[in-house]
Short mmCIF file of C-alpha atoms and ligand atoms in Angstrom, two decimals:
data_model
loop_
_atom_site.label_atom_id
_atom_site.label_comp_id
_atom_site.label_asym_id
_atom_site.label_seq_id
_atom_site.Cartn_x
_atom_site.Cartn_y
_atom_site.Cartn_z
CA UNK A 1 0.02 0.02 0.13
CA UNK A 2 1.29 3.41 -0.99
CA UNK A 3 0.54 6.33 1.48
CA UNK A 4 -1.08 9.27 -0.02
CA UNK A 5 0.97 12.39 -0.15
CA UNK A 6 0.10 16.18 -0.97
CA UNK A 7 2.73 18.59 -1.39
CA UNK A 8 2.25 22.36 -1.65
CA UNK A 9 4.48 24.21 -4.04
CA UNK A 10 4.34 27.92 -3.11
CA UNK A 11 6.87 29.04 -5.97
CA UNK A 12 8.25 32.49 -5.58
CA UNK A 13 5.56 33.62 -3.37
CA UNK A 14 5.20 34.67 0.39
CA UNK A 15 7.81 36.54 2.08
CA UNK A 16 8.98 35.41 5.59
CA UNK A 17 6.13 37.39 7.39
CA UNK A 18 3.48 35.97 4.86
CA UNK A 19 4.79 32.42 5.44
CA UNK A 20 4.52 32.63 8.88
CA UNK A 21 1.09 33.85 8.81
CA UNK A 22 -0.13 31.13 6.18
CA UNK A 23 1.33 28.27 8.01
CA UNK A 24 -0.16 29.41 11.30
CA UNK A 25 -3.44 29.52 9.48
CA UNK A 26 -3.12 26.06 8.16
CA UNK A 27 -1.18 24.07 10.69
CA UNK A 28 -4.11 23.25 12.84
CA UNK A 29 -6.55 22.09 10.24
CA UNK A 30 -3.89 20.11 8.17
CA UNK A 31 -2.96 18.29 11.75
CA UNK A 32 -6.43 16.82 11.90
CA UNK A 33 -5.96 15.13 8.85
CA UNK A 34 -4.66 11.52 9.12
CA UNK A 35 -3.79 9.11 6.68
CA UNK A 36 -2.01 11.48 4.17
CA UNK A 37 1.56 12.74 4.15
CA UNK A 38 1.59 16.50 3.94
CA UNK A 39 4.55 18.61 2.63
CA UNK A 40 4.86 22.37 2.30
CA UNK A 41 7.31 23.87 -0.03
CA UNK A 42 7.97 27.52 0.60
CA UNK A 43 10.75 29.65 -1.03
CA UNK A 44 14.29 29.27 0.39
CA UNK A 45 14.15 32.26 2.32
CA UNK A 46 11.21 31.12 4.46
CA UNK A 47 12.34 27.68 4.86
CA UNK A 48 13.81 28.71 8.44
CA UNK A 49 10.56 30.28 9.85
CA UNK A 50 8.48 27.47 8.36
CA UNK A 51 10.76 24.77 9.97
CA UNK A 52 10.43 26.40 13.32
CA UNK A 53 6.68 26.65 13.15
CA UNK A 54 6.26 22.99 11.58
CA UNK A 55 8.46 21.33 14.29
CA UNK A 56 6.63 18.45 15.83
CA UNK A 57 3.65 19.18 13.60
CA UNK A 58 3.91 15.66 11.46
CA UNK A 59 3.90 18.40 8.37
CA UNK A 60 6.93 17.87 6.18
CA UNK A 61 8.88 20.58 4.76
CA UNK A 62 10.54 20.64 1.12
CA UNK A 63 12.51 23.03 -0.94
CA UNK A 64 11.80 23.64 -4.42
CA UNK A 65 15.18 23.08 -5.91
CA UNK A 66 18.75 22.65 -4.99
CA UNK A 67 22.21 22.44 -6.34
CA UNK A 68 23.94 19.08 -7.07
CA UNK A 69 27.31 19.82 -5.65
CA UNK A 70 28.26 19.46 -2.01
CA UNK A 71 29.75 22.93 -1.57
CA UNK A 72 31.99 25.59 -3.28
CA UNK A 73 31.82 28.55 -5.94
CA UNK A 74 28.21 28.45 -7.21
CA UNK A 75 26.97 31.86 -6.17
CA UNK A 76 23.42 31.87 -5.36
CA UNK A 77 22.85 28.13 -5.03
CA UNK A 78 21.95 25.95 -2.18
CA UNK A 79 23.57 22.59 -1.53
CA UNK A 80 21.78 19.38 -0.57
CA UNK A 81 23.23 19.38 2.91
CA UNK A 82 21.92 23.12 3.38
CA UNK A 83 18.61 21.79 2.38
CA UNK A 84 18.82 18.65 4.52
CA UNK A 85 19.28 20.88 7.77
CA UNK A 86 15.83 22.13 7.45
CA UNK A 87 13.97 19.98 5.11
CA UNK A 88 13.01 16.33 4.41
CA UNK A 89 11.85 16.91 0.76
CA UNK A 90 13.11 18.52 -2.41
CA UNK A 91 11.35 19.31 -5.62
CA UNK A 92 13.58 18.49 -8.67
CA UNK A 93 13.00 19.07 -12.19
CA UNK A 94 9.89 21.23 -12.00
CA UNK A 95 8.84 22.28 -15.58
CA UNK A 96 9.45 26.02 -14.63
CA UNK A 97 12.75 24.90 -13.79
CA UNK A 98 13.24 23.14 -16.99
CA UNK A 99 11.78 25.83 -19.03
CA UNK A 100 13.29 28.84 -17.60
CA UNK A 101 16.55 27.78 -16.17
CA UNK A 102 17.52 25.34 -18.70
CA UNK A 103 17.33 22.39 -16.61
CA UNK A 104 17.84 19.21 -18.88
CA UNK A 105 17.27 15.69 -17.70
CA UNK A 106 21.10 15.27 -17.03
CA UNK A 107 20.95 18.09 -14.81
CA UNK A 108 17.94 16.88 -12.93
CA UNK A 109 19.52 13.40 -12.76
CA UNK A 110 22.46 14.86 -10.93
CA UNK A 111 20.21 16.55 -8.58
CA UNK A 112 18.36 13.44 -7.91
CA UNK A 113 21.67 11.41 -7.08
CA UNK A 114 22.66 14.35 -4.62
CA UNK A 115 19.26 14.19 -3.01
CA UNK A 116 19.62 10.23 -2.54
CA UNK A 117 23.26 10.87 -1.06
CA UNK A 118 22.00 13.48 1.37
CA UNK A 119 19.04 11.33 2.26
CA UNK A 120 16.64 13.80 0.94
CA UNK A 121 13.12 12.38 -0.53
CA UNK A 122 13.23 13.73 -3.91
CA UNK A 123 9.96 14.80 -5.63
CA UNK A 124 10.80 14.51 -9.28
CA UNK A 125 8.69 16.26 -11.78
CA UNK A 126 8.03 14.98 -15.34
CA UNK A 127 5.50 16.23 -17.97
CA UNK A 128 5.00 17.13 -21.62
CA UNK A 129 4.33 20.49 -22.97
CA UNK A 130 1.09 21.49 -24.85
CA UNK A 131 3.04 21.21 -28.21
CA UNK A 132 4.17 17.64 -27.32
CA UNK A 133 0.54 16.98 -25.96
CA UNK A 134 -1.02 18.00 -29.25
CA UNK A 135 1.55 16.26 -31.28
CA UNK A 136 0.68 12.77 -29.20
CA UNK A 137 4.17 12.63 -27.67
CA UNK A 138 3.24 12.36 -24.26
CA UNK A 139 3.98 8.92 -23.74
CA UNK A 140 7.53 9.27 -25.26
CA UNK A 141 8.28 12.33 -23.38
CA UNK A 142 7.22 11.18 -20.11
CA UNK A 143 8.87 7.87 -20.47
CA UNK A 144 12.34 9.31 -21.39
CA UNK A 145 12.07 12.07 -18.79
CA UNK A 146 11.41 9.46 -15.97
CA UNK A 147 14.24 6.94 -17.27
CA UNK A 148 16.79 9.66 -17.75
CA UNK A 149 16.00 11.72 -14.80
CA UNK A 150 16.30 8.62 -12.59
CA UNK A 151 19.33 7.00 -13.98
CA UNK A 152 21.36 5.43 -11.53
CA UNK A 153 19.25 5.94 -8.70
CA UNK A 154 19.61 2.69 -6.26
CA UNK A 155 16.66 0.32 -5.75
CA UNK A 156 17.19 0.82 -1.95
CA UNK A 157 16.43 4.43 -2.37
CA UNK A 158 13.82 4.10 -4.85
CA UNK A 159 10.74 3.41 -2.42
CA UNK A 160 11.31 6.71 -0.98
CA UNK A 161 11.29 8.52 -4.46
CA UNK A 162 8.25 10.49 -5.59
CA UNK A 163 7.31 11.18 -9.13
CA UNK A 164 5.13 13.90 -9.89
CA UNK A 165 3.36 13.61 -13.28
CA UNK A 166 2.76 17.41 -14.39
CA UNK A 167 1.59 17.88 -17.73
CA UNK A 168 2.86 21.45 -18.43
CA UNK A 169 -0.12 22.66 -20.27
CA UNK A 170 -2.04 22.03 -16.93
CA UNK A 171 0.20 23.89 -14.66
CA UNK A 172 -1.21 27.35 -13.42
CA UNK A 173 -3.58 27.33 -16.53
CA UNK A 174 -6.71 26.31 -14.54
CA UNK A 175 -7.09 23.49 -17.32
CA UNK A 176 -6.33 20.32 -15.42
CA UNK A 177 -5.90 17.10 -17.11
CA UNK A 178 -8.44 14.35 -16.17
CA UNK A 179 -8.22 11.31 -13.84
CA UNK A 180 -8.53 8.87 -16.68
CA UNK A 181 -5.74 10.44 -18.86
CA UNK A 182 -3.49 10.92 -16.02
CA UNK A 183 -3.79 7.41 -14.77
CA UNK A 184 -2.87 6.14 -18.24
CA UNK A 185 0.24 8.09 -18.43
CA UNK A 186 1.40 6.71 -14.85
CA UNK A 187 0.19 3.09 -15.71
CA UNK A 188 1.63 2.83 -19.16
CA UNK A 189 4.79 4.88 -19.04
CA UNK A 190 5.97 5.95 -15.65
CA UNK A 191 5.48 2.44 -13.84
CA UNK A 192 6.94 0.73 -16.62
CA UNK A 193 10.14 3.06 -16.85
CA UNK A 194 10.32 2.67 -12.93
CA UNK A 195 10.20 -1.21 -13.34
CA UNK A 196 13.00 -1.18 -15.80
CA UNK A 197 15.10 0.94 -13.57
CA UNK A 198 14.33 -0.76 -10.17
CA UNK A 199 12.30 -4.00 -10.81
CA UNK A 200 8.51 -4.67 -11.01
CA UNK A 201 8.10 -4.90 -7.13
CA UNK A 202 9.97 -1.76 -6.12
CA UNK A 203 8.34 0.23 -9.17
CA UNK A 204 5.05 -0.52 -7.38
CA UNK A 205 6.16 1.22 -4.19
CA UNK A 206 7.13 4.52 -5.70
CA UNK A 207 4.47 7.08 -5.09
CA UNK A 208 3.33 8.95 -8.16
CA UNK A 209 1.53 12.19 -7.84
CA UNK A 210 -0.52 14.30 -10.34
CA UNK A 211 0.20 18.00 -10.59
CA UNK A 212 -1.37 20.74 -12.73
CA UNK A 213 -4.57 22.96 -11.63
CA UNK A 214 -5.47 20.61 -8.88
CA UNK A 215 -8.28 22.19 -6.86
CA UNK A 216 -10.65 21.26 -4.00
CA UNK A 217 -13.16 20.53 -6.74
CA UNK A 218 -11.36 18.25 -9.07
CA UNK A 219 -8.81 16.44 -6.54
CA UNK A 220 -11.00 13.46 -5.77
CA UNK A 221 -11.12 12.75 -9.52
CA UNK A 222 -7.45 12.16 -9.48
CA UNK A 223 -7.07 10.64 -6.06
CA UNK A 224 -9.82 7.97 -7.13
CA UNK A 225 -7.41 6.72 -9.79
CA UNK A 226 -5.49 3.40 -8.69
CA UNK A 227 -2.28 4.77 -10.19
CA UNK A 228 -2.19 8.22 -8.81
CA UNK A 229 -1.01 8.42 -4.91
CA UNK A 230 -1.68 12.15 -4.36
CA UNK A 231 -0.83 15.74 -5.73
CA UNK A 232 1.73 18.23 -6.06
CA UNK A 233 -0.42 21.45 -5.86
CA UNK A 234 0.86 25.01 -6.77
CA UNK A 235 -1.73 27.75 -6.74
CA UNK A 236 -4.55 26.05 -4.44
CA UNK A 237 -1.82 25.24 -1.84
CA UNK A 238 -1.60 28.68 -0.87
CA UNK A 239 -5.27 28.82 0.05
CA UNK A 240 -6.13 27.35 3.37
CA UNK A 241 -9.55 25.96 2.76
CA UNK A 242 -8.63 24.82 -0.58
CA UNK A 243 -5.35 22.91 0.49
CA UNK A 244 -7.17 21.50 3.37
CA UNK A 245 -9.62 20.28 1.35
CA UNK A 246 -7.45 18.65 -0.97
CA UNK A 247 -5.51 17.01 1.72
CA UNK A 248 -8.92 15.53 3.29
CA UNK A 249 -9.68 14.28 -0.34
CA UNK A 250 -6.47 12.48 -0.32
CA UNK A 251 -6.79 10.81 2.96
CA UNK A 252 -10.10 9.47 1.98
C1 PEP B 301 2.97 23.22 -9.84
O1 PEP B 301 3.30 24.22 -9.45
O2 PEP B 301 3.66 22.22 -9.64
C2 PEP B 301 1.52 23.24 -10.02
C3 PEP B 301 1.01 21.98 -10.31
O3 PEP B 301 0.93 24.30 -10.11
P1 PEP B 301 -0.71 24.50 -9.98
O4 PEP B 301 -1.35 23.84 -9.14
O5 PEP B 301 -0.92 26.12 -9.92
O6 PEP B 301 -1.21 24.30 -11.61
#
C-alpha cells in the first residue's frame, strides 16, 4: 500500500512574514487530517521560519530546488546538505526550472543522485508541453524524462522517491488533465520506466503524484485513480481552505 501524499509548491510567493501567517492558519486544520503525508514547500528564504513553526507537527517541509554539488563556488545556489538541515523533501526538475533555467534531464539526474546521497526525499517532476501533448508525444516524452532523470538511482532509495506527473499545459492554467488520462500516463509509461530501472516490485512502491491545476473541486477525480497517490499542488496550496480540502480528499 502506498501512502497518499499532498505537497504544496508555493513557488516564488510569500515573504517570511506571509509564510508565518499562512502556516499559522493552516497548521491546525492540516494536523487534524490523518492518513495522508503532507508537505509544504515555501521559498528558500522562508524555510527557516517554516521549519520552526512545523516542528513536531508531522507536516513535512520541502525545498523547491537545490544544486547537486556539496559546496563551493556556485554563487546564489543551495547545497543538498543546506537543504537537509531544514527539510526532508526537495522538488527537482519542476517544469518551470526546465523551461526558464534550462534544466535538462541530465541536470535533474545529478540533483536526484545528490538528494539520494544527502538522504532527502526527491519529488521528481516530469510532464509534456502543450505542443508535445498536441503532437501525441506525451508517452514518449514522459517515458524518457522518467528514465533519464532517475538513471543510477539505487533500488534501496527508490521506494522513498516520489514522481510527480505534471503536464506542463495544466500547470497554473486552470486546465487540469483528467483522472483517466493522467492515470493512463502513470500506468503505461511511468511505472514501466520505474520497473525497468528498479524491478517490478520496487516500481509498485514508488509514489506517483498528479500535478497541474489541482483544486478542492477536482482533487478526488485524481485521487480515485489506482495509479495516482496524491498531488503536487501550486496555486491552491496557498489557499488554506483549498489545501485543507485537497489533503482531506487524499486522506479518503
Ligand atoms: C505546480 O507548481 O507544480 C503546479 C502544479 O501548479 P498549479 O497547481 O498552480 O497548476
